[in-house]
Amino acid sequence: MTFGARLVQHRRNAGLSQEELSERSGVSVRAISDMERGRARSPQRRTTEALLDALGLDEHDRAELRRLARAGRVAPSGPVWSLPMYVADLVGRDTELDTIARKPDGLVVVHGAAGTGKTSLAVRAAHLLEGRFSDGQLFIDLEGSSQPLQRLLKDLGVPAEHMPEDANGQTRLYRSLLAGKRLLLVLDGARTEEEIRTLRADPGCLTVVTSRHRLAGLVGASWIRLGGLTEPCAVELLASIIGPHRVEADPGTARELVRLCGTSPLALRIAGNRLASRPRWPLSHLVEQIEERRLAALTAGDLDVRGAFEVSLAHLPRTAQVVFRRLGLLIGTHVTPDLAAELAGVTTAEAEQALEELADVSLLEPDDRGYAIHGLVRTFADGLIDATDDDADRRMLAWTLETKVAAGVLFGQTGDARRVSPRHRPFADVAAGRRWLDEHRDLLPEIVERAQARGLHDDVARAAIALSHYAAIEPGLVWERVYRLALASAREPWQEVVVLGQLGWVLFDVANRPGPALEVLTRAARITEESGETGHLGWVRLIASAAHSGLGHFDEAERVCLEAINSMHEPMDEHYARSVLGVLWRLMDRPIAAVTAHKEVAKEQRAYASTIYELSALGRTLGWLGLALIDVDKPDEAIEALTEAEDVYKRAQMASWLATTLWHRALAHRAAGRLAESDEDLGRALAGFRALGDGIGEIEILRALADNAEARGDHSAYQHHLRDSLAVCERWDTDATREIAAEVREILTGR
């Protein structure tokens, strides 16, 4: 509504003609006519007051007409423009620019951690959209402006003498100036939703907000979250600053520099500026500086990574600041409210609120595992830790190890491992416990070492023992290191026996080193004899039996296995030992006896198998039965047994054993002359081993594919699969893979 339109309404409501209003006010008829037709939009204050008195308006209507008169006096005569220059080398943000460009009007919130390039994106988008907003483009730095509304009014052409003194008057004037306009407004560095509600442009305009906060309370907004760049885009940004020739001359170091910068645009710009100003520096020199000095090396002029993070943290409540500080103690990259509570010494509810506040300013990233802390943000948190945080470190480590106990016992226990029971039960079911263990498995060695340095030996021993069945379900070389470390924490004989038994299993079954395994197991047996702690002796003997068989000592293996069966205290443990005896008989060229043993055990196990441990035992018996049936030339029965094993492992979600079962079923299909079905199972097994990072499994499958190709007479495919297996051997480069590689090279060279 303009001053002239409202004047017409009031004059007519008063029942006055222009001439009568002129006579009462002393304002000429022509002047009144020009004002009502919009030809004169900005009457002087004296004229305005004369008209108000003549119309006899109440205070509300008088205030409105005064505001409309002021708006007319300060209305911009043409487009307004206050954008800063855009960053010419903005890279990796095409998707985000397209998202903003598709918004004809309304509100877009660009949020993310410090240094992700939010301002650069918003300014670049505003420049690209200049042609769509005929009334101009405005930019205001909310962090650097104490009175942003006054600043916007000034940019819109309001002189100081016409600036309303109170905030309400300024807001009303601001709204009247934007009414009906097509304008793009960039509000940079917003902290609260209320700021945006006050300053956002009217419908028909586009407001682009940048903030470290998500500002989730804004209605009708579109949100764009900015994170780090992809590695190729980060390298491209670095090259745009220092020159492509320096990146092309040392691409490996360039990628390492990008990694150290966390692919953060701010950190990369700082690193690039330092290198650009020092053209004789090799990239490796800056890499060394960052590795030694961390964030202190990422400063150039007024650009400072640490300072940007400090600003984000400074405005948060104290509990959130304490939680963030203690995240420098975190092992890994993920934290949950329970763990944060232990770190900060607060309740879980308080910790969850703090984590949300940290995520709100993009210092953490919520995901389906809790909250993640990555890259330079983690480096920043690491730098805040000092000796005063030792108690928090002990609490975190003790909580983590006890949680591993609670999760580990869900998978079942055998022998003396049953003497470990959880002190709390945080998991609703086995699936939840398994997810937690899967996420933390590769962190176990670091957790154990840190806990031992803090003197938490009983916690370490309890966790290592409780995880024995989970380790069998998810085998890997990480367990050798875990159990070797845990030996130093086993303070009681029974604990030492259980840990040695687990280490013997890893050495034999995972690392394929029966000799060292037997040495460890002999030591365990000696401790049981000296201490009288025989609760785990059956399992020590059973694994020792397998180690003897691995060394070719079959008669001794059979004798020790029979002793193991007699030493077992639980029916399901005895069933498993009898199935291992069947494996031994197969190796002793007694396949019919092996088939009989496995069939009997499988029948008994089917009657009760429901837990993961019981299912895993049944699955192994069925797998061993399948191999024995291949030996007695019954491939179809073998396929039937191995298909049942596949179903069991799917129920138990045992990916490693499932891949092994598919491999063995492929052997049964080959024995039946069905090479196409064999190749199909091998393909699935190969995908499984690769997903698990199991190099030995991948190599064995590639060799099995080569055997199938040879059986079809396809020499080219045969050599192709062998060369692929050789490449995997070289990639993993262990004692076992070097031995296999030598054998494959002999085959390929025909020696």
XYZ file of C-alpha atoms in Angstrom:
751
model
C 0.000 0.000 0.000
C 1.435 3.403 -1.035
C 0.995 6.752 0.691
C -1.233 8.018 -2.149
C -3.557 4.989 -2.107
C -4.016 5.186 1.651
C -4.624 8.972 1.434
C -7.454 8.387 -1.012
C -9.059 5.888 1.396
C -8.875 8.209 4.373
C -10.184 11.226 2.397
C -13.175 9.262 1.132
C -13.844 7.785 4.597
C -13.976 11.351 5.910
C -16.428 12.298 3.149
C -14.140 15.003 1.766
C -13.378 16.062 -1.771
C -9.851 17.074 -2.792
C -10.939 20.715 -2.694
C -12.381 20.384 0.829
C -9.224 18.603 2.079
C -7.165 21.349 0.471
C -9.158 24.010 2.228
C -8.794 22.293 5.639
C -5.081 21.454 5.338
C -3.719 24.359 3.363
C -2.168 21.917 0.847
C -2.949 22.748 -2.766
C -5.471 20.668 -4.726
C -2.806 19.892 -7.344
C -0.406 18.599 -4.698
C -3.104 16.358 -3.208
C -3.976 15.087 -6.683
C -0.312 14.305 -7.481
C 0.059 12.411 -4.194
C -3.100 10.346 -4.723
C -2.109 9.422 -8.284
C 1.379 8.381 -7.167
C 3.138 11.156 -9.059
C 4.404 12.567 -5.784
C 5.350 9.677 -3.468
C 7.366 11.535 -0.829
C 5.542 14.500 0.778
C 7.532 16.620 3.188
C 6.968 16.110 6.898
C 5.146 19.502 7.175
C 2.754 18.527 4.356
C 2.164 15.103 5.861
C 1.342 16.498 9.302
C -1.066 19.072 7.800
C -2.983 16.336 5.994
C -3.088 14.153 9.133
C -4.559 17.001 11.177
C -7.100 17.854 8.479
C -8.282 14.222 8.262
C -8.588 13.896 12.040
C -6.948 10.457 12.116
C -6.293 8.414 15.257
C -2.725 7.648 16.331
C -2.581 4.257 14.586
C -3.599 5.646 11.181
C -1.347 8.678 11.646
C 1.662 6.382 12.295
C 0.884 4.326 9.206
C 0.675 7.367 6.919
C 3.912 8.761 8.340
C 5.650 5.402 7.603
C 4.303 5.299 4.049
C 5.469 8.875 3.507
C 8.974 7.989 4.717
C 9.018 4.902 2.502
C 8.137 7.060 -0.463
C 10.956 9.459 0.332
C 13.619 6.657 0.543
C 12.408 4.248 -2.124
C 15.409 3.172 -4.244
C 15.387 4.730 -7.665
C 17.042 1.739 -9.339
C 18.504 -1.733 -8.701
C 20.679 -2.092 -5.583
C 23.850 -4.201 -5.528
C 26.286 -4.967 -2.699
C 27.746 -8.381 -3.517
C 31.432 -9.028 -2.875
C 33.544 -10.439 -5.696
C 33.077 -14.163 -6.172
C 35.775 -16.835 -5.853
C 36.837 -17.630 -9.393
C 38.190 -21.122 -8.634
C 35.157 -22.562 -6.850
C 35.176 -26.299 -7.677
C 33.112 -29.341 -6.825
C 29.886 -27.477 -6.058
C 27.961 -27.765 -9.332
C 25.161 -29.790 -7.752
C 24.667 -27.229 -4.991
C 24.713 -24.315 -7.481
C 22.056 -26.092 -9.554
C 19.913 -26.587 -6.442
C 19.971 -22.851 -5.688
C 19.394 -21.947 -9.331
C 16.219 -24.066 -9.385
C 14.694 -21.952 -6.605
C 12.719 -19.073 -8.187
C 12.197 -17.471 -4.774
C 11.909 -18.384 -1.101
C 14.646 -19.411 1.329
C 17.776 -21.573 0.968
C 19.989 -22.419 3.965
C 23.573 -23.454 3.163
C 25.035 -24.989 6.328
C 28.213 -26.846 7.158
C 31.426 -26.828 9.165
C 33.831 -23.923 9.183
C 35.964 -23.809 6.061
C 33.661 -25.724 3.731
C 33.101 -22.722 1.439
C 29.542 -21.744 2.325
C 30.053 -18.022 1.631
C 31.888 -18.689 -1.627
C 29.020 -20.871 -2.823
C 26.320 -18.347 -1.893
C 28.128 -15.405 -3.513
C 28.872 -17.364 -6.672
C 25.214 -18.428 -6.927
C 24.099 -14.802 -6.479
C 26.373 -13.629 -9.298
C 25.152 -16.384 -11.605
C 21.503 -15.432 -10.933
C 21.968 -11.687 -11.453
C 19.752 -11.577 -14.540
C 16.767 -13.082 -12.712
C 16.520 -10.407 -10.010
C 15.905 -7.053 -11.633
C 15.716 -5.059 -8.394
C 19.190 -6.044 -7.261
C 21.271 -8.284 -5.015
C 22.280 -7.533 -1.443
C 24.896 -9.183 0.785
C 25.365 -8.726 4.508
C 27.866 -10.334 6.876
C 25.794 -11.048 9.981
C 28.833 -12.036 12.049
C 30.520 -8.714 11.299
C 27.490 -6.439 11.618
C 26.072 -5.347 14.989
C 23.000 -3.700 13.394
C 22.262 -5.697 10.256
C 18.826 -4.209 9.633
C 20.213 -0.674 9.570
C 22.940 -1.847 7.230
C 20.386 -3.315 4.821
C 18.290 -0.147 4.933
C 21.375 1.900 4.128
C 22.140 -0.395 1.159
C 18.551 0.136 0.019
C 19.178 3.887 -0.104
C 17.770 5.114 3.206
C 19.787 8.170 4.351
C 20.744 8.473 8.004
C 18.298 11.326 8.639
C 15.381 9.181 7.484
C 16.379 6.090 9.517
C 13.728 5.188 12.136
C 15.197 5.089 15.614
C 13.358 2.019 16.930
C 13.639 -1.571 15.661
C 9.928 -1.848 14.887
C 10.058 1.226 12.712
C 13.115 -0.066 10.895
C 11.419 -3.407 10.272
C 8.260 -1.756 8.909
C 10.315 0.468 6.603
C 12.383 -2.529 5.435
C 9.255 -4.506 4.582
C 7.706 -1.581 2.710
C 10.858 -1.095 0.617
C 10.944 -4.774 -0.387
C 7.236 -5.061 -1.152
C 6.692 -6.146 -4.751
C 10.429 -6.331 -5.495
C 12.474 -9.068 -7.271
C 15.606 -9.103 -5.173
C 18.235 -11.687 -4.131
C 19.504 -11.390 -0.570
C 22.544 -13.213 0.876
C 22.588 -13.390 4.693
C 26.060 -14.657 5.566
C 26.975 -16.238 8.907
C 23.549 -16.510 10.524
C 23.372 -17.919 14.044
C 19.653 -18.087 14.846
C 16.360 -18.630 13.092
C 15.046 -15.353 14.542
C 17.696 -13.391 12.640
C 16.455 -14.899 9.396
C 12.780 -14.382 10.159
C 13.493 -10.664 10.650
C 15.773 -10.142 7.652
C 14.624 -12.569 4.959
C 13.240 -10.941 1.834
C 9.546 -10.951 0.975
C 7.816 -13.503 -1.286
C 8.994 -13.020 -4.824
C 12.576 -12.583 -3.601
C 15.224 -15.253 -2.969
C 17.108 -15.323 0.347
C 20.269 -17.427 0.565
C 21.509 -17.980 4.124
C 24.885 -19.382 5.159
C 25.403 -20.742 8.654
C 27.414 -23.176 10.726
C 24.032 -24.088 12.239
C 21.342 -26.157 10.521
C 18.635 -23.618 11.483
C 16.104 -26.429 11.340
C 13.307 -24.289 12.785
C 12.802 -22.242 9.622
C 9.521 -22.968 7.855
C 9.535 -23.479 4.099
C 13.323 -23.484 3.724
C 15.451 -25.715 1.531
C 18.665 -26.965 3.148
C 22.015 -27.630 1.497
C 24.702 -29.239 3.660
C 28.303 -28.612 2.617
C 31.035 -31.056 3.577
C 34.554 -31.550 2.305
C 35.311 -31.870 -1.382
C 35.845 -35.177 -3.137
C 39.509 -36.026 -3.563
C 39.565 -35.253 -7.333
C 37.879 -31.867 -6.751
C 40.234 -31.110 -3.870
C 43.240 -31.839 -6.103
C 41.669 -29.647 -8.802
C 41.318 -26.762 -6.313
C 44.937 -27.146 -5.218
C 46.076 -27.155 -8.857
C 44.066 -23.990 -9.596
C 45.988 -22.168 -6.850
C 49.560 -23.454 -7.271
C 49.454 -24.370 -10.946
C 48.702 -27.718 -12.584
C 52.363 -28.361 -13.354
C 53.306 -28.646 -9.655
C 50.500 -31.137 -9.016
C 51.265 -33.164 -12.135
C 54.939 -33.330 -11.144
C 54.117 -35.024 -7.823
C 50.522 -36.348 -7.860
C 51.034 -38.742 -4.933
C 52.198 -35.991 -2.597
C 49.380 -33.747 -3.838
C 46.860 -36.407 -2.800
C 48.576 -36.770 0.581
C 48.371 -32.997 1.079
C 44.681 -33.086 0.206
C 44.156 -35.864 2.759
C 45.970 -33.928 5.486
C 43.773 -30.933 4.706
C 40.697 -33.120 5.166
C 39.556 -31.994 1.676
C 38.456 -28.762 3.417
C 38.300 -25.854 0.921
C 39.606 -23.420 3.558
C 42.542 -25.637 4.504
C 43.333 -26.303 0.847
C 43.214 -22.592 0.063
C 45.618 -21.893 2.937
C 47.947 -24.685 1.837
C 47.712 -23.529 -1.785
C 48.426 -19.897 -0.888
C 51.491 -20.907 1.121
C 52.817 -22.973 -1.767
C 51.943 -20.332 -4.365
C 53.920 -17.713 -2.426
C 56.870 -20.108 -2.192
C 57.312 -21.476 -5.712
C 60.556 -23.281 -4.798
C 58.978 -25.336 -2.041
C 58.293 -28.965 -2.975
C 54.850 -30.150 -1.968
C 56.496 -32.620 0.413
C 57.889 -29.750 2.500
C 54.409 -28.485 3.384
C 53.219 -32.055 3.993
C 56.016 -32.485 6.561
C 55.086 -29.185 8.231
C 51.439 -30.183 8.562
C 52.333 -33.628 9.917
C 54.587 -32.039 12.535
C 52.634 -28.898 13.433
C 49.087 -29.975 12.514
C 46.662 -27.041 12.459
C 49.396 -24.525 13.305
C 50.794 -25.064 9.803
C 47.445 -24.242 8.172
C 47.620 -20.470 8.522
C 48.145 -17.930 5.763
C 47.570 -14.234 6.395
C 44.118 -13.812 7.901
C 43.093 -17.339 6.892
C 43.257 -19.706 9.871
C 41.662 -23.156 10.161
C 41.968 -23.354 13.949
C 40.366 -19.937 14.382
C 37.399 -20.951 12.257
C 36.755 -23.994 14.454
C 37.250 -21.973 17.642
C 34.492 -19.579 16.565
C 32.092 -22.502 16.078
C 32.906 -23.932 19.498
C 32.963 -20.661 21.452
C 29.223 -19.984 21.165
C 28.135 -23.419 22.440
C 27.038 -24.261 26.016
C 29.742 -25.481 28.384
C 28.630 -29.135 28.328
C 28.932 -29.236 24.526
C 32.392 -27.677 24.790
C 33.497 -30.310 27.320
C 32.113 -33.155 25.197
C 33.930 -31.834 22.137
C 37.199 -31.417 24.022
C 37.008 -35.022 25.232
C 36.364 -36.293 21.712
C 40.109 -35.891 21.259
C 40.373 -39.067 23.380
C 38.071 -40.970 21.044
C 39.374 -44.144 19.418
C 37.954 -44.202 15.903
C 35.692 -41.618 14.321
C 32.264 -42.298 15.840
C 30.691 -41.434 19.179
C 27.318 -42.333 20.705
C 25.493 -40.548 23.543
C 26.453 -43.337 25.983
C 30.140 -43.008 25.176
C 30.004 -39.193 25.220
C 28.407 -39.377 28.679
C 31.349 -41.442 29.949
C 33.848 -39.035 28.399
C 32.267 -35.889 29.824
C 30.984 -37.283 33.128
C 27.389 -36.219 32.407
C 24.088 -38.023 31.943
C 23.241 -39.690 28.642
C 20.484 -37.146 28.034
C 22.914 -34.261 28.585
C 25.460 -35.907 26.308
C 22.896 -36.420 23.559
C 21.895 -32.753 23.756
C 25.560 -31.754 23.534
C 26.154 -33.970 20.508
C 23.133 -32.435 18.796
C 24.493 -28.959 19.510
C 27.868 -29.943 18.072
C 26.167 -31.392 15.007
C 24.103 -28.226 14.689
C 27.301 -26.209 14.146
C 28.718 -28.954 11.882
C 31.535 -30.009 14.205
C 29.953 -33.483 14.152
C 28.054 -35.304 11.444
C 25.019 -37.427 12.415
C 24.762 -40.821 10.719
C 23.220 -44.228 11.351
C 26.049 -45.129 13.757
C 25.732 -42.067 15.970
C 27.890 -39.006 15.311
C 31.050 -38.919 13.211
C 34.068 -36.632 13.643
C 36.391 -36.438 10.667
C 39.423 -34.755 9.185
C 40.621 -31.449 10.541
C 37.797 -31.249 13.097
C 39.242 -34.379 14.717
C 42.705 -32.818 14.591
C 41.311 -29.725 16.326
C 39.739 -31.861 19.078
C 42.988 -33.819 19.522
C 44.837 -30.579 20.184
C 42.551 -29.682 23.105
C 43.434 -32.743 25.222
C 45.874 -32.492 28.136
C 46.741 -34.376 31.333
C 43.601 -33.150 33.093
C 41.584 -35.488 30.869
C 43.223 -38.717 32.144
C 40.223 -39.761 34.240
C 37.929 -39.303 31.262
C 40.219 -41.529 29.197
C 40.066 -44.284 31.832
C 36.268 -44.030 32.012
C 35.941 -44.249 28.242
C 38.269 -47.248 27.954
C 36.628 -49.115 30.833
C 33.168 -48.435 29.400
C 34.231 -49.539 25.918
C 35.752 -52.803 27.146
C 32.776 -53.600 29.366
C 30.442 -52.940 26.432
C 32.487 -55.435 24.424
C 31.915 -57.967 27.182
C 28.172 -57.338 27.061
C 28.116 -57.727 23.272
C 30.529 -60.672 23.167
C 28.636 -62.954 25.544
C 25.561 -62.685 23.309
C 27.352 -64.985 20.845
C 27.734 -67.816 23.351
C 30.535 -69.035 25.597
C 32.475 -72.249 26.018
C 34.692 -73.734 28.697
C 36.073 -71.293 31.236
C 34.958 -68.388 29.077
C 31.609 -68.875 30.826
C 33.184 -67.379 33.941
C 32.915 -63.922 32.347
C 29.517 -62.258 32.734
C 28.520 -58.696 31.782
C 28.049 -56.006 34.398
C 25.405 -54.263 32.304
C 23.309 -55.232 29.289
C 23.081 -52.305 26.848
C 21.994 -54.289 23.785
C 18.408 -55.261 23.047
C 19.423 -58.265 20.956
C 22.306 -60.033 19.264
C 21.916 -57.983 16.078
C 22.463 -54.716 17.966
C 25.506 -56.127 19.753
C 26.903 -57.423 16.510
C 26.547 -54.054 14.771
C 28.450 -52.423 17.605
C 31.231 -55.019 17.528
C 31.509 -54.877 13.741
C 32.026 -51.114 13.955
C 34.751 -51.434 16.611
C 36.534 -54.673 15.630
C 39.493 -53.109 13.848
C 39.939 -50.600 16.691
C 40.439 -53.354 19.283
C 44.269 -53.418 19.276
C 44.439 -49.671 19.934
C 41.764 -49.928 22.629
C 43.639 -52.768 24.355
C 47.003 -50.974 24.228
C 45.525 -47.744 25.609
C 43.694 -49.633 28.370
C 46.821 -51.544 29.360
C 48.756 -48.277 29.577
C 46.050 -47.111 32.020
C 46.364 -50.306 34.075
C 42.943 -51.700 33.098
C 44.199 -55.281 32.854
C 41.153 -57.060 34.243
C 38.929 -55.126 31.817
C 41.148 -56.178 28.904
C 41.202 -59.846 29.894
C 37.421 -59.971 30.391
C 36.767 -58.399 26.987
C 39.234 -60.640 25.130
C 37.696 -63.763 26.676
C 34.093 -62.651 26.110
C 34.789 -62.047 22.411
C 35.969 -65.594 21.676
C 32.861 -66.720 19.773
C 32.436 -63.421 17.975
C 36.051 -63.786 16.819
C 35.258 -67.233 15.403
C 32.253 -65.839 13.539
C 34.227 -62.864 12.172
C 37.764 -64.285 11.774
C 40.664 -62.089 10.749
C 44.335 -61.486 11.461
C 43.411 -58.639 13.823
C 42.674 -61.289 16.451
C 46.286 -62.477 16.630
C 47.370 -59.025 17.746
C 44.433 -58.716 20.153
C 45.146 -62.018 21.893
C 48.913 -61.503 21.996
C 48.319 -58.145 23.661
C 45.695 -59.600 26.011
C 48.177 -62.180 27.360
C 49.908 -59.385 29.276
C 46.606 -58.636 31.052
C 45.694 -62.232 31.994
C 46.432 -62.203 35.724
C 44.808 -65.523 36.713
C 45.711 -68.987 35.347
C 42.261 -69.670 33.915
C 42.326 -66.344 32.075
C 45.741 -67.125 30.615
C 44.545 -70.561 29.462
C 41.508 -69.141 27.659
C 43.521 -66.362 25.982
C 46.246 -68.821 24.930
C 43.557 -71.134 23.539
C 42.178 -68.274 21.459
C 45.633 -67.306 20.261
C 46.277 -70.926 19.275
C 43.033 -70.951 17.291
C 43.985 -67.759 15.438
C 47.452 -69.054 14.600
C 46.100 -72.343 13.247
C 42.716 -71.505 11.738
C 43.274 -67.930 10.536
C 47.012 -67.503 10.029
C 47.615 -71.132 8.913
C 50.623 -71.537 11.221
C 50.093 -74.888 12.989
C 53.606 -75.037 14.471
C 53.425 -71.792 16.468
C 49.806 -72.655 17.323
C 50.868 -75.954 18.885
C 53.572 -74.215 20.942
C 50.994 -71.806 22.378
C 48.498 -74.593 23.099
C 51.142 -76.761 24.781
C 51.883 -73.831 27.083
C 48.161 -73.548 27.867
C 47.942 -77.274 28.677
C 50.934 -76.970 31.006
C 49.268 -74.119 32.905
C 46.097 -76.204 33.393
C 48.183 -79.057 34.782
C 50.101 -76.764 37.164
C 47.091 -74.749 38.320
C 44.350 -77.378 38.290
C 42.186 -74.989 36.217
C 40.815 -77.538 33.746
C 37.548 -75.864 32.746
C 38.905 -74.907 29.316
C 41.120 -77.941 28.775
C 38.730 -79.597 26.301
C 38.965 -76.607 23.955
C 42.736 -76.348 24.318
C 43.032 -80.029 23.363
C 40.584 -79.663 20.461
C 42.538 -76.807 18.883
C 45.811 -78.647 19.578
C 44.389 -81.645 17.736
C 43.739 -79.454 14.700
C 47.282 -78.049 14.913
C 48.722 -81.597 14.996
C 46.737 -82.449 11.874
C 48.075 -79.305 10.194
C 51.572 -80.619 10.803
C 50.661 -84.059 9.407
C 50.696 -85.765 12.822
C 47.396 -87.528 12.254
C 47.651 -90.320 14.814
C 48.562 -87.823 17.539
C 45.808 -85.516 16.327
C 43.251 -88.330 16.661
C 44.443 -89.231 20.168
C 44.293 -85.597 21.371
C 40.879 -85.076 19.728
C 39.421 -88.081 21.582
C 40.806 -86.632 24.824
C 39.161 -83.321 23.939
C 35.780 -84.982 23.437
C 36.053 -86.624 26.865
C 37.045 -83.263 28.436
C 34.047 -81.295 27.208
C 31.486 -80.339 29.850
C 28.540 -79.260 27.667
C 26.670 -81.393 25.058
C 26.960 -78.790 22.301
C 30.717 -78.480 22.939
C 31.033 -82.278 22.721
C 29.068 -82.304 19.460
C 31.431 -79.751 17.962
C 34.470 -81.799 19.052
C 32.999 -84.955 17.458
C 32.518 -83.028 14.223
C 36.181 -81.951 14.338
C 37.052 -85.643 14.705
C 35.147 -86.217 11.461
C 37.343 -83.561 9.781
C 40.393 -85.391 11.045
C 39.153 -88.745 9.710
C 38.658 -87.185 6.296
C 42.278 -85.985 6.352
C 43.307 -89.516 7.376
C 41.625 -90.825 4.196
C 38.645 -92.247 6.070
C 35.889 -90.284 4.283
C 33.082 -92.776 4.972
C 33.748 -92.554 8.723
C 33.846 -88.759 8.352
C 30.479 -88.703 6.564
C 28.930 -90.876 9.267
C 30.294 -88.701 12.076
C 29.122 -85.457 10.474
C 25.658 -86.791 9.715
C 25.199 -87.953 13.321
C 26.391 -84.640 14.758
C 24.315 -82.559 12.318
C 21.176 -84.473 13.305
C 21.792 -83.718 16.987
C 22.691 -80.054 16.330
C 19.581 -79.422 14.225
C 17.441 -80.270 17.243
C 18.580 -77.231 19.242
C 20.480 -74.822 16.962
C 19.023 -71.338 17.438
C 21.703 -69.013 18.853
C 24.467 -67.699 16.626
C 26.988 -69.994 18.303
C 24.767 -73.049 17.825
C 24.011 -72.083 14.223
C 27.697 -71.548 13.497
C 28.491 -75.003 14.862
C 25.756 -76.591 12.718
C 26.930 -74.665 9.656
C 30.488 -75.915 10.041
C 29.346 -79.504 10.510
C 27.258 -79.273 7.328
C 30.176 -77.699 5.462
C 32.538 -80.438 6.552
C 29.899 -83.010 5.630
C 29.708 -81.533 2.127
C 33.473 -81.865 1.608
C 33.440 -85.456 2.870
C 30.574 -86.306 0.490
C 32.611 -84.931 -2.434
C 35.406 -87.302 -1.373
C 33.058 -90.314 -1.496
C 31.863 -89.249 -4.953
C 28.410 -88.044 -3.886
C 28.448 -84.490 -5.249
C 24.662 -84.092 -5.341
C 24.379 -84.984 -1.653
C 27.292 -82.629 -1.006
C 25.419 -79.808 -2.764
C 22.367 -80.530 -0.622
C 24.412 -80.357 2.614
C 26.261 -77.213 1.515
C 23.014 -75.508 0.482
C 21.671 -76.172 3.975
C 24.923 -74.713 5.364
C 24.397 -71.638 3.158
C 20.939 -71.114 4.669
C 22.309 -71.542 8.205
C 25.074 -68.986 7.642
C 22.597 -66.532 6.177
C 20.472 -66.883 9.328
C 23.545 -66.343 11.490
C 24.803 -63.540 9.201
C 28.269 -65.106 9.044
C 29.640 -63.579 5.866
C 33.081 -65.185 5.949
C 31.770 -68.726 6.424
C 29.054 -68.094 3.842
C 31.696 -67.207 1.245
C 33.659 -70.341 2.161
C 30.520 -72.479 1.815
C 29.849 -71.085 -1.675
C 33.416 -71.944 -2.625
C 33.005 -75.515 -1.401
C 29.656 -75.902 -3.172
C 31.401 -74.747 -6.347
C 33.777 -77.690 -5.892
C 30.794 -80.026 -5.574
C 29.253 -78.620 -8.780
C 32.583 -79.125 -10.546
C 32.732 -82.740 -9.308
C 29.225 -83.213 -10.761
C 30.380 -81.778 -14.101
C 28.315 -78.562 -13.784
C 30.950 -75.922 -14.483
C 28.478 -73.101 -15.134
C 26.921 -73.550 -11.678
C 30.418 -73.846 -10.216
C 31.464 -70.537 -11.808
C 28.330 -68.863 -10.470
C 29.066 -69.924 -6.887
C 32.715 -68.922 -7.261
C 31.663 -65.490 -8.498
C 29.487 -64.962 -5.413
C 32.243 -66.260 -3.147
C 34.756 -63.905 -4.787
C 32.499 -60.915 -4.163
C 32.080 -62.005 -0.555
C 35.805 -62.373 0.146
C 36.556 -59.043 -1.511
C 33.900 -57.293 0.575
C 35.481 -58.808 3.692
C 38.997 -57.843 2.673
C 40.050 -61.513 2.836
C 43.069 -61.685 0.540
C 43.706 -65.416 0.956
C 40.057 -66.215 0.181
C 40.166 -64.002 -2.921
C 43.324 -65.757 -4.144
C 41.874 -69.230 -3.614
C 38.705 -68.365 -5.536
C 40.689 -66.968 -8.467
C 42.705 -70.189 -8.570
C 39.483 -72.221 -8.467
C 38.145 -70.175 -11.415
C 41.400 -70.952 -13.216
C 40.865 -74.680 -12.580
C 37.341 -74.428 -14.031
C 38.688 -72.640 -17.108
C 41.316 -75.359 -17.559
C 38.600 -78.040 -17.262
C 36.742 -76.309 -20.140
C 39.932 -76.087 -22.186
C 39.941 -72.264 -22.070
C 43.671 -71.633 -21.703
C 43.347 -67.845 -22.066
C 40.859 -67.592 -19.171
C 43.003 -70.011 -17.180
C 46.040 -67.732 -17.443
C 43.927 -64.603 -16.863
C 42.615 -65.905 -13.520
C 46.090 -66.997 -12.435
C 47.535 -63.580 -13.258
C 44.730 -61.961 -11.258
C 45.540 -64.212 -8.286
C 49.210 -63.242 -8.593
C 48.266 -59.540 -8.516
C 46.291 -60.098 -5.301
C 49.277 -61.929 -3.777
C 51.510 -58.947 -4.532
C 48.938 -56.506 -3.148
C 48.660 -58.279 0.213
C 52.341 -59.329 0.469
C 52.365 -61.673 3.492
C 54.366 -64.861 4.102
C 51.388 -66.941 2.970
C 50.726 -64.891 -0.180
C 54.423 -64.870 -1.113
C 54.426 -68.675 -0.949
C 51.325 -68.870 -3.157
C 52.781 -66.285 -5.547
C 55.909 -68.386 -6.059
C 53.761 -71.391 -6.923
C 51.608 -69.393 -9.368
C 54.680 -67.954 -11.101
C 56.025 -71.470 -11.656
C 52.715 -72.475 -13.239
C 52.610 -69.409 -15.503
C 56.205 -69.856 -16.667
C 55.706 -73.588 -17.211
C 58.594 -74.586 -14.988
